[in-house]
CSV table of C-alpha atoms in Angstrom, one decimal:
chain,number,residue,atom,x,y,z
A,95,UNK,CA,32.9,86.8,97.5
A,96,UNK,CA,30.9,87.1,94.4
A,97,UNK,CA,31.8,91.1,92.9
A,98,UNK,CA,29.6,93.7,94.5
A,99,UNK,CA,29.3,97.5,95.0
A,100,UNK,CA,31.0,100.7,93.3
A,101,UNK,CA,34.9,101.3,92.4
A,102,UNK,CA,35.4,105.0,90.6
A,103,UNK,CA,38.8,106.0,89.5
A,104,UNK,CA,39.8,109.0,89.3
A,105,UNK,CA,42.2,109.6,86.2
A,106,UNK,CA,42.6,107.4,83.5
A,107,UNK,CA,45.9,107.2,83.0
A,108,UNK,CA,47.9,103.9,83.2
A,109,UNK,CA,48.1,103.7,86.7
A,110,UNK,CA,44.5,104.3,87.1
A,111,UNK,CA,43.4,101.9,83.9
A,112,UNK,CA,45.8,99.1,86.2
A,113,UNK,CA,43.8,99.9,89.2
A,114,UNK,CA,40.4,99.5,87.4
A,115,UNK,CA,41.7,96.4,86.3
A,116,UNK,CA,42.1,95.1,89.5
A,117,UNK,CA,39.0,96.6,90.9
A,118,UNK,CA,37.2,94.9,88.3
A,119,UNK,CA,37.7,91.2,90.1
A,120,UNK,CA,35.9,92.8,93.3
A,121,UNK,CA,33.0,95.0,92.2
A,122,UNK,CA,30.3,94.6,89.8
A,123,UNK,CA,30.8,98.2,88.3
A,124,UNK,CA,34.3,100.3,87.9
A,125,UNK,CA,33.6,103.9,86.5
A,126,UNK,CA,37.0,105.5,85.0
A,127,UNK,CA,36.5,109.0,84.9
A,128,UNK,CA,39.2,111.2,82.6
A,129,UNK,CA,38.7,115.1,81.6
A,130,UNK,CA,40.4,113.7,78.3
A,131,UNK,CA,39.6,112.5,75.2
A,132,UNK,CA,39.8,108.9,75.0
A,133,UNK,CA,40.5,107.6,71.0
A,134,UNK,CA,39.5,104.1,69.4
A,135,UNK,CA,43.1,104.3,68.1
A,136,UNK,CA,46.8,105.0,69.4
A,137,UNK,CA,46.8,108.9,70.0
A,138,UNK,CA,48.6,111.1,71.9
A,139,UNK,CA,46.3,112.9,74.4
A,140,UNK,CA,45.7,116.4,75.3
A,141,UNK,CA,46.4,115.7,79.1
A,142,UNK,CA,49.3,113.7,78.8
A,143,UNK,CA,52.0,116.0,77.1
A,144,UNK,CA,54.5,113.8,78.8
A,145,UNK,CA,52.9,111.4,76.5
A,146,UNK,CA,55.8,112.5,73.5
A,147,UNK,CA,58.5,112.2,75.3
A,148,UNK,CA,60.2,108.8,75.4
A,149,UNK,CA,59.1,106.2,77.9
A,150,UNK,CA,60.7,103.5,79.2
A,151,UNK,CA,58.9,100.0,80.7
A,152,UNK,CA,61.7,98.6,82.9
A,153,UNK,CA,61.7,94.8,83.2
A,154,UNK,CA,59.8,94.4,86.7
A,155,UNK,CA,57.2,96.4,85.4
A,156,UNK,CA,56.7,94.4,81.8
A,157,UNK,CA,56.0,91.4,84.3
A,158,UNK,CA,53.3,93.1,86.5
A,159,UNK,CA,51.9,94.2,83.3
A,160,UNK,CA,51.9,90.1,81.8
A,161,UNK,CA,50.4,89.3,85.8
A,162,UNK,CA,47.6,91.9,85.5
A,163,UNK,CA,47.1,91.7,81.8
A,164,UNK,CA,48.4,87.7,80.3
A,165,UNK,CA,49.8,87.8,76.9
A,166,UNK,CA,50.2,91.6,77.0
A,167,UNK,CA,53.6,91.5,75.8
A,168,UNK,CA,52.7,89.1,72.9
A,169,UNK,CA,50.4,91.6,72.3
A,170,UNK,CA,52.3,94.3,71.9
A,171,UNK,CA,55.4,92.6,69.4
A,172,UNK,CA,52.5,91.2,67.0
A,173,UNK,CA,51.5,95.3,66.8
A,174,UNK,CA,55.6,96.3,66.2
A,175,UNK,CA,56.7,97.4,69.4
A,176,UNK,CA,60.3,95.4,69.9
A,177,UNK,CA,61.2,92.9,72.9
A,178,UNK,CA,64.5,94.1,74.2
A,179,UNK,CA,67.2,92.2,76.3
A,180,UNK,CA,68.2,95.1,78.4
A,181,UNK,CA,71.3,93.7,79.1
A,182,UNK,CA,72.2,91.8,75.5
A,183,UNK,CA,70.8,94.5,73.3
A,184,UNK,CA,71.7,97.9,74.5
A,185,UNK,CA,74.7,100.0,75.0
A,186,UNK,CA,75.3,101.3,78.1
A,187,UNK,CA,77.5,104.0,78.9
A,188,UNK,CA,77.4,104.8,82.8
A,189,UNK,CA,79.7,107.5,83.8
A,190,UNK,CA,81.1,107.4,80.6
A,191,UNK,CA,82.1,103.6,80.9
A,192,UNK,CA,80.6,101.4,78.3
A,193,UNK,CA,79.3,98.0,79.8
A,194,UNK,CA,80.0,94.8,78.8
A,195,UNK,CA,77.0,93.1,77.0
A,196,UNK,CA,75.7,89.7,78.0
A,197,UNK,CA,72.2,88.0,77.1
A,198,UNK,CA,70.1,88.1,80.0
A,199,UNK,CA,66.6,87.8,81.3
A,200,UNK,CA,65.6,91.5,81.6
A,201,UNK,CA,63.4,91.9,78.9
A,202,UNK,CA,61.5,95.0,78.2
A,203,UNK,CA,59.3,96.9,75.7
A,204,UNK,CA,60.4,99.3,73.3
A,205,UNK,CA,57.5,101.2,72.6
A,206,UNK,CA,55.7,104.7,72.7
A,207,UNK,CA,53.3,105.9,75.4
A,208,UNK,CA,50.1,106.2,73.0
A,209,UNK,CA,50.4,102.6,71.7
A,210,UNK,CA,50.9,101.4,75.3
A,211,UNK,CA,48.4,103.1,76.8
A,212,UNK,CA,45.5,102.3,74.3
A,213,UNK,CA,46.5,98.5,74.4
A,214,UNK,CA,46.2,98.4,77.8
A,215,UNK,CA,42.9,101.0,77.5
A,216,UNK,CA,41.2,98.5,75.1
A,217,UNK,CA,42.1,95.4,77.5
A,218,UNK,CA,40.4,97.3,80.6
A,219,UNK,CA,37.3,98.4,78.8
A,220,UNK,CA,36.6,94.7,78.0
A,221,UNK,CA,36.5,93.7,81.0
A,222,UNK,CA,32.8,92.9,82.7
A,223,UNK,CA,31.3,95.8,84.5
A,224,UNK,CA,33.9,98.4,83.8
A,225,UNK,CA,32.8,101.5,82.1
A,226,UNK,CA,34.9,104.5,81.0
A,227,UNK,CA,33.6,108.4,81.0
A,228,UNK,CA,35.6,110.7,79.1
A,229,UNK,CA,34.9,114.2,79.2
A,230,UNK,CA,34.7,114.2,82.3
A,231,UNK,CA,35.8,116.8,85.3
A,232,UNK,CA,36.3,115.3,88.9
A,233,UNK,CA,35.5,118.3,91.6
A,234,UNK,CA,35.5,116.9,94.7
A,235,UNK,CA,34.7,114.3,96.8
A,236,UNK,CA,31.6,113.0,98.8
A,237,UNK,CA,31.9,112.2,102.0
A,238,UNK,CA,29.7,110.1,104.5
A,239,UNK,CA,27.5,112.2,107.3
A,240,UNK,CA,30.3,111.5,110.0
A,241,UNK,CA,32.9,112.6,107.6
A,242,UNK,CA,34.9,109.5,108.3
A,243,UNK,CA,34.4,108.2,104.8
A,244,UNK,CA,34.2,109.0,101.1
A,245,UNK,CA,31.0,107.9,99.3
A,246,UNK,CA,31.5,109.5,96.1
A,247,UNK,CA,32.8,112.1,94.1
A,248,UNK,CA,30.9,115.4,92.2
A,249,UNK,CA,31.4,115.9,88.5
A,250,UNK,CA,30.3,119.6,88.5
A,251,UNK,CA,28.2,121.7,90.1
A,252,UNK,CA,24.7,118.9,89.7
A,253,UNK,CA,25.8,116.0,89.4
A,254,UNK,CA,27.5,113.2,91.9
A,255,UNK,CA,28.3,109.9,91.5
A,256,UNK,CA,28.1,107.3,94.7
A,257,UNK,CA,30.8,105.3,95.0
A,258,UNK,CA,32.1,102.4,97.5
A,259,UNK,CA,35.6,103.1,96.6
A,260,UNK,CA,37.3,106.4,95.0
A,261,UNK,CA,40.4,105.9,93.8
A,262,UNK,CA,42.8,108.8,92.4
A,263,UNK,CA,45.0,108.0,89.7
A,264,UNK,CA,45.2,111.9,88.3
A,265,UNK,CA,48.8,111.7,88.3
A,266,UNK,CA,50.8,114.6,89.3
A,267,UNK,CA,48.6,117.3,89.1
A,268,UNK,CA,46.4,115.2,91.7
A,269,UNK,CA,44.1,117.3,94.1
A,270,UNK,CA,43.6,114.7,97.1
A,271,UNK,CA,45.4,116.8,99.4
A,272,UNK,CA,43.0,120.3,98.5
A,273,UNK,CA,39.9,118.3,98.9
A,274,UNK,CA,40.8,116.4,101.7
A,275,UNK,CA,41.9,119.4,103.2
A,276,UNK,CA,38.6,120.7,102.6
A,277,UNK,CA,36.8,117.8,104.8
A,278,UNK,CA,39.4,118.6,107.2
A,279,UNK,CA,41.7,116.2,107.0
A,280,UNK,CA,45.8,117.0,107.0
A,281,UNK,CA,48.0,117.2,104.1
A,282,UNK,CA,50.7,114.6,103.8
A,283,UNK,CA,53.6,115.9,103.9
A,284,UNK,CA,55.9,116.2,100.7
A,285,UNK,CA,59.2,114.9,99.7
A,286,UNK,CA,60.4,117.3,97.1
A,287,UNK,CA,64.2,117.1,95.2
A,288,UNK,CA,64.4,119.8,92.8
A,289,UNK,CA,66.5,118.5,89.7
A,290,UNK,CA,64.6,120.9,86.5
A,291,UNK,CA,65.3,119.0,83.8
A,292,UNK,CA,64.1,119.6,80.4
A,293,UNK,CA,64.1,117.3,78.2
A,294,UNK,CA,63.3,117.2,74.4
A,295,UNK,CA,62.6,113.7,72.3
A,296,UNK,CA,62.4,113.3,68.8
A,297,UNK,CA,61.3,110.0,66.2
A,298,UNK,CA,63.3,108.7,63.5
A,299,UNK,CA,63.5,106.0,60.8
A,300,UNK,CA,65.7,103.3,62.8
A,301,UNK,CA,67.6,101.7,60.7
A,302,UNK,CA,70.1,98.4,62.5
A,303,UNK,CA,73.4,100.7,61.5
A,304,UNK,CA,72.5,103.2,63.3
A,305,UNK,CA,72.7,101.1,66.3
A,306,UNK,CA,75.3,98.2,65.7
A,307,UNK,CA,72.4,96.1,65.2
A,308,UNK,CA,71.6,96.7,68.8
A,309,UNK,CA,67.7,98.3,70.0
A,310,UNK,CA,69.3,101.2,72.3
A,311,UNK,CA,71.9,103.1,73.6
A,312,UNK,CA,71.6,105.3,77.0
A,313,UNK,CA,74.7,107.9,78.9
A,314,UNK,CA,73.7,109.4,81.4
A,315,UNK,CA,74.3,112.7,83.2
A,316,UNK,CA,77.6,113.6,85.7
A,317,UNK,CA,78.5,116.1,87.7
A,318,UNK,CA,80.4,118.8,86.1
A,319,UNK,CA,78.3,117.2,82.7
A,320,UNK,CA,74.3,117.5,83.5
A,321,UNK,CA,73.6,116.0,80.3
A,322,UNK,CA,71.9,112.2,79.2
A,323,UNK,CA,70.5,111.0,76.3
A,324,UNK,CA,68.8,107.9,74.9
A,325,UNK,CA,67.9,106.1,71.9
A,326,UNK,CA,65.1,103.4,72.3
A,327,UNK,CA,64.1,101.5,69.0
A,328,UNK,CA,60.0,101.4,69.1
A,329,UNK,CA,57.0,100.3,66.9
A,330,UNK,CA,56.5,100.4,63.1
A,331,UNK,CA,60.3,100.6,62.7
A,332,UNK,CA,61.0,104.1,64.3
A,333,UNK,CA,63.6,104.8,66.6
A,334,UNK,CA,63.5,107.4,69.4
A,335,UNK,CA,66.5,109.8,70.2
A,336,UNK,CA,65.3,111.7,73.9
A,337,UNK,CA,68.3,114.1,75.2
A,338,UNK,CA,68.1,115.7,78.5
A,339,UNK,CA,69.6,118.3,80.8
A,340,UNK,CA,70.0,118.7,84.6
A,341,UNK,CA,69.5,122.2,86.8
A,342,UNK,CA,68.9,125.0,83.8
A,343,UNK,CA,70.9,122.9,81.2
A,344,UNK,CA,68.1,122.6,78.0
A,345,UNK,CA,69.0,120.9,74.4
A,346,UNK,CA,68.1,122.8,72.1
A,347,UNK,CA,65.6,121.3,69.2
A,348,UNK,CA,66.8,122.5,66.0
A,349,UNK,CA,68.8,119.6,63.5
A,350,UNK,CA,72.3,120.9,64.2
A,351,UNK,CA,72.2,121.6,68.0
A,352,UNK,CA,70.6,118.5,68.4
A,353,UNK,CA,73.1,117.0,66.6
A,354,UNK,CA,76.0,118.7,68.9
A,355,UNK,CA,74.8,118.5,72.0
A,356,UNK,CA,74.0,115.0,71.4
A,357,UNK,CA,78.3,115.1,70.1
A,358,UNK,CA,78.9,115.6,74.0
A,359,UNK,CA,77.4,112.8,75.2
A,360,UNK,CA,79.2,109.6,75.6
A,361,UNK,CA,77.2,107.6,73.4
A,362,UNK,CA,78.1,108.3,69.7
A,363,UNK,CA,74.8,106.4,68.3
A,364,UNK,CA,72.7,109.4,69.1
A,365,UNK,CA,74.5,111.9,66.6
A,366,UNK,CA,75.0,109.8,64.1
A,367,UNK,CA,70.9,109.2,64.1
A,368,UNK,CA,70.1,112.9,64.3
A,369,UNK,CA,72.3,113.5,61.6
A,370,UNK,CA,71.4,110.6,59.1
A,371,UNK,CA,67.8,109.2,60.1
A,372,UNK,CA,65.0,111.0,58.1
A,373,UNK,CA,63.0,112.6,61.1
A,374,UNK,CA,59.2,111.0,61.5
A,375,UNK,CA,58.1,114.0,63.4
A,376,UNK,CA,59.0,117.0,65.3
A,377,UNK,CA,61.0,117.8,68.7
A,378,UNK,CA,59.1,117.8,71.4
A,379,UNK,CA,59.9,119.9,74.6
A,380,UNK,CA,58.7,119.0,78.1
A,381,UNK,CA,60.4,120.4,81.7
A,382,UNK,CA,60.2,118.5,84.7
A,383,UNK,CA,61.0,121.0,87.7
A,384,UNK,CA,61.5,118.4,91.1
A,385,UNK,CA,60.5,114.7,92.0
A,386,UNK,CA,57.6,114.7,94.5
A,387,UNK,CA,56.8,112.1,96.9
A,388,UNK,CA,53.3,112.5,99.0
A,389,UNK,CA,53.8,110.6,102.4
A,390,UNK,CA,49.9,109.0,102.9
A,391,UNK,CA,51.4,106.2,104.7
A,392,UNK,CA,52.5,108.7,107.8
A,393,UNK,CA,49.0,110.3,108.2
A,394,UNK,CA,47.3,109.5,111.3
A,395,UNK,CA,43.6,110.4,110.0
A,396,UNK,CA,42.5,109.2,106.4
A,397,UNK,CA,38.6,108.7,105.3
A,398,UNK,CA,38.0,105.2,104.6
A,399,UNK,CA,37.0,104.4,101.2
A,400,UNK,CA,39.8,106.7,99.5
A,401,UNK,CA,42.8,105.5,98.2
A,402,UNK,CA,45.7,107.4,96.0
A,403,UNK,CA,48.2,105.4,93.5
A,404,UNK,CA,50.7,105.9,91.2
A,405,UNK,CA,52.2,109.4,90.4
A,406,UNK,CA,49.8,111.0,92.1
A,407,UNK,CA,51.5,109.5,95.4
A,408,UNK,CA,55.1,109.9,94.1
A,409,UNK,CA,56.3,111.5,90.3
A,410,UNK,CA,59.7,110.3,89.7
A,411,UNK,CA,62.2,112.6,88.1
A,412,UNK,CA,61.7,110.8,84.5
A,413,UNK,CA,65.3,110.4,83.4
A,414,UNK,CA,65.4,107.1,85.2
A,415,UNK,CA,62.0,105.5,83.5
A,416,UNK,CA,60.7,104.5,87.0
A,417,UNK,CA,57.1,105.7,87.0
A,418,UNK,CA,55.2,103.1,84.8
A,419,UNK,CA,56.7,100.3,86.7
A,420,UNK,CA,56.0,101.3,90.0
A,421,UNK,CA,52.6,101.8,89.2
A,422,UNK,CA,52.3,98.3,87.7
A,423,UNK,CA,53.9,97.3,91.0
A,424,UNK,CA,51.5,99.4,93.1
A,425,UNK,CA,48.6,97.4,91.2
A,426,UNK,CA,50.0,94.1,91.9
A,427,UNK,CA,50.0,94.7,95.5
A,428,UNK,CA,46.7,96.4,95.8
A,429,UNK,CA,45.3,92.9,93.9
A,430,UNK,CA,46.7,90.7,96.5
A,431,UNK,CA,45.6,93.1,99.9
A,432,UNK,CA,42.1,92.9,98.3
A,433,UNK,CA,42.6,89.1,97.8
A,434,UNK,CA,43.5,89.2,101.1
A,435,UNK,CA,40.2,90.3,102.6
A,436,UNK,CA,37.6,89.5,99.9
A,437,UNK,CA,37.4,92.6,98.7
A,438,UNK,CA,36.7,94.3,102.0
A,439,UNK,CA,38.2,98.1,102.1
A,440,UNK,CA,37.4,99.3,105.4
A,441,UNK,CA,41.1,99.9,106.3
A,442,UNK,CA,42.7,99.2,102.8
A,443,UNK,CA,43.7,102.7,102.9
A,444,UNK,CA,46.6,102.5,105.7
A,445,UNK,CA,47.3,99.0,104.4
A,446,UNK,CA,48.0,100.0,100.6
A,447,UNK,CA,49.5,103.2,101.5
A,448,UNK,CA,52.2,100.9,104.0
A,449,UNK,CA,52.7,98.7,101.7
A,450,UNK,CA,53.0,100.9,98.4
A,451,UNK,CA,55.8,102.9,100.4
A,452,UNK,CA,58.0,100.0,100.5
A,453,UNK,CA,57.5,99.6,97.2
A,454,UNK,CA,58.3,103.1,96.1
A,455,UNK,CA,61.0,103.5,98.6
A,456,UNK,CA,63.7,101.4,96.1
A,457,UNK,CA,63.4,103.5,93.3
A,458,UNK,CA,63.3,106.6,95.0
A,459,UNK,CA,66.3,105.7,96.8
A,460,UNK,CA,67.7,105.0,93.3
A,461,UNK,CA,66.8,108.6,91.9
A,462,UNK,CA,67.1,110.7,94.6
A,463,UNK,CA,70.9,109.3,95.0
A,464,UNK,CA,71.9,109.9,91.7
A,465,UNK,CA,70.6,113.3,91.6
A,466,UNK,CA,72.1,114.2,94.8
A,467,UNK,CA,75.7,113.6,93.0
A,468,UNK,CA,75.0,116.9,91.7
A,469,UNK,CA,76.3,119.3,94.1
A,470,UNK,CA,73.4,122.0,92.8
A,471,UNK,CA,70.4,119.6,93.3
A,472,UNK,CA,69.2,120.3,97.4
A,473,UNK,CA,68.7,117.7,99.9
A,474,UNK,CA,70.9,116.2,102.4
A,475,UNK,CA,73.9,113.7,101.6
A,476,UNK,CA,74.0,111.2,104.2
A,477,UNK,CA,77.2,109.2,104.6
A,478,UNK,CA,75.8,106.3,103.2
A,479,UNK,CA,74.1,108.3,100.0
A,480,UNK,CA,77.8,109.4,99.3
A,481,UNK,CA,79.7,106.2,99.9
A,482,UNK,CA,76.5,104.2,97.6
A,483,UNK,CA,77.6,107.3,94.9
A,484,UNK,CA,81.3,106.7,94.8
A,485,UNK,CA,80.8,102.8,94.8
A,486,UNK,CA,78.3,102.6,91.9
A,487,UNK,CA,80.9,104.9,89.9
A,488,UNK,CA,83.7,102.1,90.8
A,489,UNK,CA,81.3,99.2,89.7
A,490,UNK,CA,80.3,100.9,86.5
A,491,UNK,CA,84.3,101.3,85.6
A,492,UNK,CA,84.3,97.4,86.8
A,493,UNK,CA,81.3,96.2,85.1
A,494,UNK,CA,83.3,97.3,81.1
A,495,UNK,CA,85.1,94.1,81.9
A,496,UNK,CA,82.5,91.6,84.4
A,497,UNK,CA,79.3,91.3,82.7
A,498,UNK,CA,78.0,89.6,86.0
A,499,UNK,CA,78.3,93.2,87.8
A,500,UNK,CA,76.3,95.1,84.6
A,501,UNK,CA,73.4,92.3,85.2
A,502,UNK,CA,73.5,92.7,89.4
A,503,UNK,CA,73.1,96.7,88.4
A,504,UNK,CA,70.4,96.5,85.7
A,505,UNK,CA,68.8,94.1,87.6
A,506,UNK,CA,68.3,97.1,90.6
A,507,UNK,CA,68.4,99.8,87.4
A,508,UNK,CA,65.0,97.3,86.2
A,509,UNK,CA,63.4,97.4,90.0
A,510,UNK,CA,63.7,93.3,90.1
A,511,UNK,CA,66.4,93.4,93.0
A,512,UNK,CA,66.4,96.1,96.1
A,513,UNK,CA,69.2,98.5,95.8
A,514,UNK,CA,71.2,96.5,99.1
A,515,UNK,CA,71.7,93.4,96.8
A,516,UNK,CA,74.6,95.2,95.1
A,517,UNK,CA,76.3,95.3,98.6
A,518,UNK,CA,76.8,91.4,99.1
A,519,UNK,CA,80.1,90.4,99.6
A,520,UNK,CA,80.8,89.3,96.3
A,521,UNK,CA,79.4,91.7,94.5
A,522,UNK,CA,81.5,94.2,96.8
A,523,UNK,CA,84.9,92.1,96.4
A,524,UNK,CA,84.5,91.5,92.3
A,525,UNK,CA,84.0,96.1,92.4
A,526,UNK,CA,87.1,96.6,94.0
A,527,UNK,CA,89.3,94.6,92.6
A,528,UNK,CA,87.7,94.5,88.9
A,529,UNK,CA,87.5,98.8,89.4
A,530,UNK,CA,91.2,98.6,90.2
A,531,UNK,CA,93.2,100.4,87.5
């Protein structure tokens, strides 16, 4: 079917720049509509302050990217960013247990969120028929005369713009559910864990040293110890240092209590970059109160035409890197259901929304379960939450020794296997006796 008909998305973010991209191949014009600034160069933007804070492109999702965008990564190493064996390059320290290193296939992208975003920004706009508006304020939607449908949206109080297909991609602080509401449609209902974590990242000159020649060192948080940090080398030679705290527990951003509370984490690479890296910037603060997932797939009644992706169906509590990845993801599979029918959308709405659950379902699983070790963090503790808990602890004591249990975990940590492949039989046998003291 030769490209026809009008795509808007609502948001450009990267999750709604993916979903234009994949519009593109279906209709003959995709509008991109932001409230932002949009630069000709790397910048961070206005209505993205998460864009300072470090970000993480986990291995599944730098293959979605190379799918939807071929020779992205290239790309991205001949302007600086790093190529990282996720495995073979970076220490882990899980529970306080260092892994054991081995060279793998897990490769992702060291790089910061302005650079990523306006590389995969200038690839979109290329494309034939798409056209981005910044500037521009989304108010509500248009909606056929049966109300059955959305046909558009309003950008202020005179002007509307007809659409075939409205797609939000306006992240977290979407408003799907108010205007849908407002045509009469139910809310989904909302998944919410409440973790607050604040979290505070930092650039700095990377020199090898500072990281035994390796491109990153991660710990992560404990009960009775709500604290993580990272240290992720990135473009033009900088290397960034993000520490975090759980439920009320905030770093501080001055040089010295960086510097300490970075002393309490497992990880001794992060102090010893705070205190001897000259800084390329200053501490930035952001806090994250609760994950939120927005269940679309269990409404009865949707309009046709309307479709919601990325964060704006599910914001992932950020410490575990999850959310650009899964909107990669979410992008494949849209490509393929519209492959699937030519393009037609008439019920692409319950189809997506089925299928981007399942997709989402892993890593949330992944999340919520590590935050729910933390006796303060609400939600209920199923028997098989706790027993996954106590036997992830036992193969991260394991995995210091067998480097073939660190790869099964990144490889679920990196969204390329489903959480139940850590449960085979092998897997299970080589955690128990390689956990044994």
């Amino acid at each position: 079917m030769a490209p026809g008909g009008t795509a808007v998305v609502v948001g450009a973010s990267i999750g709604g720049l993916l979903a234009a991209r994949v519009l593109s191949e279906h209709f003959e014009r995709v509008v991109v509509l932001d409230r932002d600034v949009l630069g000709e160069t790397p910048a961070h933007r206005r209505c993205v302050p998460q864009g300072h804070q470090l970000h993480v492109l986990l291995a599944a999702g730098r293959t979605a990217l190379e799918e939807l965008l071929p020779g992205l990564s290239a790309q991205l190493r001949a302007a600086g960013a790093p190529l990282v064996d996720l495995h073979g390059q970076v220490h882990w320290y899980n529970d306080g247990h260092l892994m054991r290193r081995a060279p793998s296939g897990l490769i992702g992208v060291g790089i910061g969120r302005p650079l990523l975003e306006h590389t995969i920004r200038s690839r979109v706009a290329a494309l034939p028929g798409v056209r981005l508006r910044p500037r521009t304020d989304v108010t509500g939607l248009l909606f056929s005369a049966d109300g059955t449908a959305v046909t558009g949206v309003r950008l202020g109080p005179d002007e509307v713009l007809p659409a075939d297909l409205v797609v939000d991609a306006g992240g977290r602080a979407s408003r799907s559910a108010q205007w849908l509401a407002e045509a009469g449609f139910p809310a989904p209902a909302e998944d919410v864990v409440r973790v607050d974590v604040t979290y505070v990242t930092r650039l700095y000159r990377h020199r090898p040293e500072h990281l035994d020649g390796m491109l990153g060192a991660l710990t992560n948080a404990v009960p009775g110890a709500p604290r993580a940090g990272i240290a992720a080398a990135q473009e033009n030679g900088l290397v960034a240092i993000a520490l975090s705290g759980m439920l009320g527990e905030r770093p501080p951003t001055d040089d010295a209590g960086m510097a300490a509370f970075a002393d309490s984490l497992a990880a001794p690479h992060l102090a010893t970059i705070i205190r001897s890296a000259p800084p390329a910037g200053d501490p930035v603060t952001m806090r994250y109160p609760a994950s939120v997932r927005r269940r679309y797939e269990r409404l009865r009644r949707f309009p046709a035409g309307y479709l919601v992706v990325a964060d704006a169906l599910c914001s992932f509590n950020p410490i575990y890197g999850q959310g650009m990845t899964v909107a990669a993801l979410q992008a494949v599979r849209l490509r393929r259901l519209l492959a699937e029918r030519t393009g037609r959308t008439g019920d692409l709405a319950p189809r997506f929304f089925r299928q981007a659950a399942r997709i989402i379902d892993g890593p949330w699983s992944i999340a919520v379960g590590a935050d729910l070790r933390f006796a303060d963090v609400p939600g209920r503790r199923t028997a098989r939450v706790r027993f996954v808990n106590a036997f992830v602890h036992r193969l991260h004591r394991a995995a210091t020794r067998d480097a073939g249990l660190g790869a099964a975990f990144l490889r679920v940590v990196n969204l390329v296997e489903p959480p139940t492949s850590l449960l085979t039989p092998g897997t299970v046998l080589r955690v128990l006796f390689g956990a044994a003291p």
